[in-house]
């Protein structure tokens, strides 16, 4: 499986570390109360199909990515930088599609 890092291009899965549901990026504030904190800490979706996941490009550019992956086929549907995420974790769409012009090319390589 290859993951299309927006900064590095398509890279081997072994360069990345999965961190689970991308909803983890949207931690509720203290004002949300204990039920929201419980849901954030303990409740996870387990979808059969497209799922937004948080991945860390540990052996590459050290960027945090939102990878949209079909959990039934393992097909990667897209990836975007987590720092650019404005969806609140609700959208299954990624900003970068495999096979786009960045392809396998090596980007200039800055850390994010
Ligand atoms: Zn990268």
PDB file of C-alpha atoms in Angstrom, residues 1-111:
ATOM      1  CA  UNK A   1       0.000   0.000   0.000  1.00  0.00           C
ATOM      2  CA  UNK A   2       1.247   3.469  -0.868  1.00  0.00           C
ATOM      3  CA  UNK A   3       0.152   6.671   0.807  1.00  0.00           C
ATOM      4  CA  UNK A   4       0.194   9.926  -1.195  1.00  0.00           C
ATOM      5  CA  UNK A   5       1.914  12.362   1.146  1.00  0.00           C
ATOM      6  CA  UNK A   6       1.087  15.895  -0.089  1.00  0.00           C
ATOM      7  CA  UNK A   7       4.712  16.928   0.559  1.00  0.00           C
ATOM      8  CA  UNK A   8       6.665  13.810  -0.523  1.00  0.00           C
ATOM      9  CA  UNK A   9       4.434  12.117  -3.096  1.00  0.00           C
ATOM     10  CA  UNK A  10       3.333   8.476  -2.986  1.00  0.00           C
ATOM     11  CA  UNK A  11       5.400   6.604  -0.377  1.00  0.00           C
ATOM     12  CA  UNK A  12       5.477   3.100   1.021  1.00  0.00           C
ATOM     13  CA  UNK A  13       3.169   2.339   3.945  1.00  0.00           C
ATOM     14  CA  UNK A  14       6.156   1.392   6.138  1.00  0.00           C
ATOM     15  CA  UNK A  15       7.229   5.058   6.301  1.00  0.00           C
ATOM     16  CA  UNK A  16       4.025   5.980   8.157  1.00  0.00           C
ATOM     17  CA  UNK A  17       2.531   5.367  11.594  1.00  0.00           C
ATOM     18  CA  UNK A  18      -1.269   5.132  11.880  1.00  0.00           C
ATOM     19  CA  UNK A  19      -2.893   6.957  14.805  1.00  0.00           C
ATOM     20  CA  UNK A  20      -6.537   6.047  14.270  1.00  0.00           C
ATOM     21  CA  UNK A  21      -9.685   8.004  13.589  1.00  0.00           C
ATOM     22  CA  UNK A  22      -9.061  11.538  12.345  1.00  0.00           C
ATOM     23  CA  UNK A  23     -11.794  12.728  14.703  1.00  0.00           C
ATOM     24  CA  UNK A  24      -9.068  12.642  17.394  1.00  0.00           C
ATOM     25  CA  UNK A  25      -7.856  15.961  16.004  1.00  0.00           C
ATOM     26  CA  UNK A  26     -11.010  17.675  17.231  1.00  0.00           C
ATOM     27  CA  UNK A  27     -10.854  17.375  21.009  1.00  0.00           C
ATOM     28  CA  UNK A  28     -13.802  18.983  22.794  1.00  0.00           C
ATOM     29  CA  UNK A  29     -13.074  21.849  25.163  1.00  0.00           C
ATOM     30  CA  UNK A  30     -13.684  21.724  28.917  1.00  0.00           C
ATOM     31  CA  UNK A  31     -16.991  23.526  28.445  1.00  0.00           C
ATOM     32  CA  UNK A  32     -18.322  20.545  26.441  1.00  0.00           C
ATOM     33  CA  UNK A  33     -18.681  18.505  29.639  1.00  0.00           C
ATOM     34  CA  UNK A  34     -17.817  14.976  30.763  1.00  0.00           C
ATOM     35  CA  UNK A  35     -20.037  13.166  28.241  1.00  0.00           C
ATOM     36  CA  UNK A  36     -18.224  14.818  25.327  1.00  0.00           C
ATOM     37  CA  UNK A  37     -14.880  13.964  26.953  1.00  0.00           C
ATOM     38  CA  UNK A  38     -15.969  10.341  27.412  1.00  0.00           C
ATOM     39  CA  UNK A  39     -17.054  10.122  23.760  1.00  0.00           C
ATOM     40  CA  UNK A  40     -13.761  11.643  22.611  1.00  0.00           C
ATOM     41  CA  UNK A  41     -11.634   9.289  24.701  1.00  0.00           C
ATOM     42  CA  UNK A  42     -13.525   6.001  24.389  1.00  0.00           C
ATOM     43  CA  UNK A  43     -16.019   5.891  21.518  1.00  0.00           C
ATOM     44  CA  UNK A  44     -14.817   5.163  17.992  1.00  0.00           C
ATOM     45  CA  UNK A  45     -16.554   4.601  14.690  1.00  0.00           C
ATOM     46  CA  UNK A  46     -15.711   1.358  12.905  1.00  0.00           C
ATOM     47  CA  UNK A  47     -16.978   2.037   9.386  1.00  0.00           C
ATOM     48  CA  UNK A  48     -17.008  -0.472   6.556  1.00  0.00           C
ATOM     49  CA  UNK A  49     -15.944   1.768   3.698  1.00  0.00           C
ATOM     50  CA  UNK A  50     -14.273   5.187   3.428  1.00  0.00           C
ATOM     51  CA  UNK A  51     -12.751   6.322   6.712  1.00  0.00           C
ATOM     52  CA  UNK A  52     -10.678   9.381   7.601  1.00  0.00           C
ATOM     53  CA  UNK A  53      -7.566   8.395   9.553  1.00  0.00           C
ATOM     54  CA  UNK A  54      -4.711  10.257  11.156  1.00  0.00           C
ATOM     55  CA  UNK A  55      -1.271   9.128   9.929  1.00  0.00           C
ATOM     56  CA  UNK A  56       2.199  10.412  10.797  1.00  0.00           C
ATOM     57  CA  UNK A  57       4.931  10.397   8.122  1.00  0.00           C
ATOM     58  CA  UNK A  58       7.539   9.276  10.624  1.00  0.00           C
ATOM     59  CA  UNK A  59      10.271   8.210   8.167  1.00  0.00           C
ATOM     60  CA  UNK A  60       9.608  11.061   5.757  1.00  0.00           C
ATOM     61  CA  UNK A  61       8.718  14.695   6.234  1.00  0.00           C
ATOM     62  CA  UNK A  62       7.240  14.266   9.752  1.00  0.00           C
ATOM     63  CA  UNK A  63       3.896  15.659   8.601  1.00  0.00           C
ATOM     64  CA  UNK A  64       0.574  14.661  10.128  1.00  0.00           C
ATOM     65  CA  UNK A  65      -1.844  13.566   7.420  1.00  0.00           C
ATOM     66  CA  UNK A  66      -5.535  12.876   7.101  1.00  0.00           C
ATOM     67  CA  UNK A  67      -5.682   9.752   4.924  1.00  0.00           C
ATOM     68  CA  UNK A  68      -9.029   8.629   3.564  1.00  0.00           C
ATOM     69  CA  UNK A  69      -8.926   4.847   3.229  1.00  0.00           C
ATOM     70  CA  UNK A  70     -11.562   2.306   2.305  1.00  0.00           C
ATOM     71  CA  UNK A  71     -11.501  -0.119   5.233  1.00  0.00           C
ATOM     72  CA  UNK A  72     -12.952  -2.916   3.086  1.00  0.00           C
ATOM     73  CA  UNK A  73     -10.424  -2.756   0.224  1.00  0.00           C
ATOM     74  CA  UNK A  74      -7.536  -0.762   1.836  1.00  0.00           C
ATOM     75  CA  UNK A  75      -7.679   1.538  -1.205  1.00  0.00           C
ATOM     76  CA  UNK A  76      -6.320   4.967  -0.319  1.00  0.00           C
ATOM     77  CA  UNK A  77      -8.796   7.531  -1.632  1.00  0.00           C
ATOM     78  CA  UNK A  78      -6.840  10.652  -0.757  1.00  0.00           C
ATOM     79  CA  UNK A  79      -4.627  12.414   1.731  1.00  0.00           C
ATOM     80  CA  UNK A  80      -4.196  15.944   2.954  1.00  0.00           C
ATOM     81  CA  UNK A  81      -2.152  17.735   5.576  1.00  0.00           C
ATOM     82  CA  UNK A  82      -3.821  17.534   8.968  1.00  0.00           C
ATOM     83  CA  UNK A  83      -2.914  21.164   9.633  1.00  0.00           C
ATOM     84  CA  UNK A  84      -5.159  22.149   6.701  1.00  0.00           C
ATOM     85  CA  UNK A  85      -8.161  20.157   7.966  1.00  0.00           C
ATOM     86  CA  UNK A  86     -11.213  22.354   8.427  1.00  0.00           C
ATOM     87  CA  UNK A  87     -13.920  19.709   8.238  1.00  0.00           C
ATOM     88  CA  UNK A  88     -14.248  18.838  11.909  1.00  0.00           C
ATOM     89  CA  UNK A  89     -13.666  15.219  10.996  1.00  0.00           C
ATOM     90  CA  UNK A  90     -16.962  14.792   9.171  1.00  0.00           C
ATOM     91  CA  UNK A  91     -15.956  14.694   5.513  1.00  0.00           C
ATOM     92  CA  UNK A  92     -14.649  11.518   3.863  1.00  0.00           C
ATOM     93  CA  UNK A  93     -13.043  13.486   1.016  1.00  0.00           C
ATOM     94  CA  UNK A  94      -9.295  14.033   0.759  1.00  0.00           C
ATOM     95  CA  UNK A  95      -7.547  16.892  -0.999  1.00  0.00           C
ATOM     96  CA  UNK A  96      -4.919  14.852  -2.791  1.00  0.00           C
ATOM     97  CA  UNK A  97      -5.584  11.938  -5.096  1.00  0.00           C
ATOM     98  CA  UNK A  98      -3.069   9.214  -5.975  1.00  0.00           C
ATOM     99  CA  UNK A  99      -1.695   9.726  -9.449  1.00  0.00           C
ATOM    100  CA  UNK A 100      -1.811  13.516  -9.307  1.00  0.00           C
ATOM    101  CA  UNK A 101       1.124  15.452 -10.795  1.00  0.00           C
ATOM    102  CA  UNK A 102       3.156  15.238  -7.554  1.00  0.00           C
ATOM    103  CA  UNK A 103       3.158  11.424  -8.004  1.00  0.00           C
ATOM    104  CA  UNK A 104       6.345   9.773  -6.811  1.00  0.00           C
ATOM    105  CA  UNK A 105       8.453  12.877  -7.133  1.00  0.00           C
ATOM    106  CA  UNK A 106      10.400  14.056  -4.115  1.00  0.00           C
ATOM    107  CA  UNK A 107       9.221  17.420  -2.831  1.00  0.00           C
ATOM    108  CA  UNK A 108      11.655  20.003  -1.536  1.00  0.00           C
ATOM    109  CA  UNK A 109      11.232  18.322   1.808  1.00  0.00           C
ATOM    110  CA  UNK A 110      10.498  20.895   4.490  1.00  0.00           C
ATOM    111  CA  UNK A 111       9.025  19.841   7.779  1.00  0.00           C
TER     112      UNK A 111
END
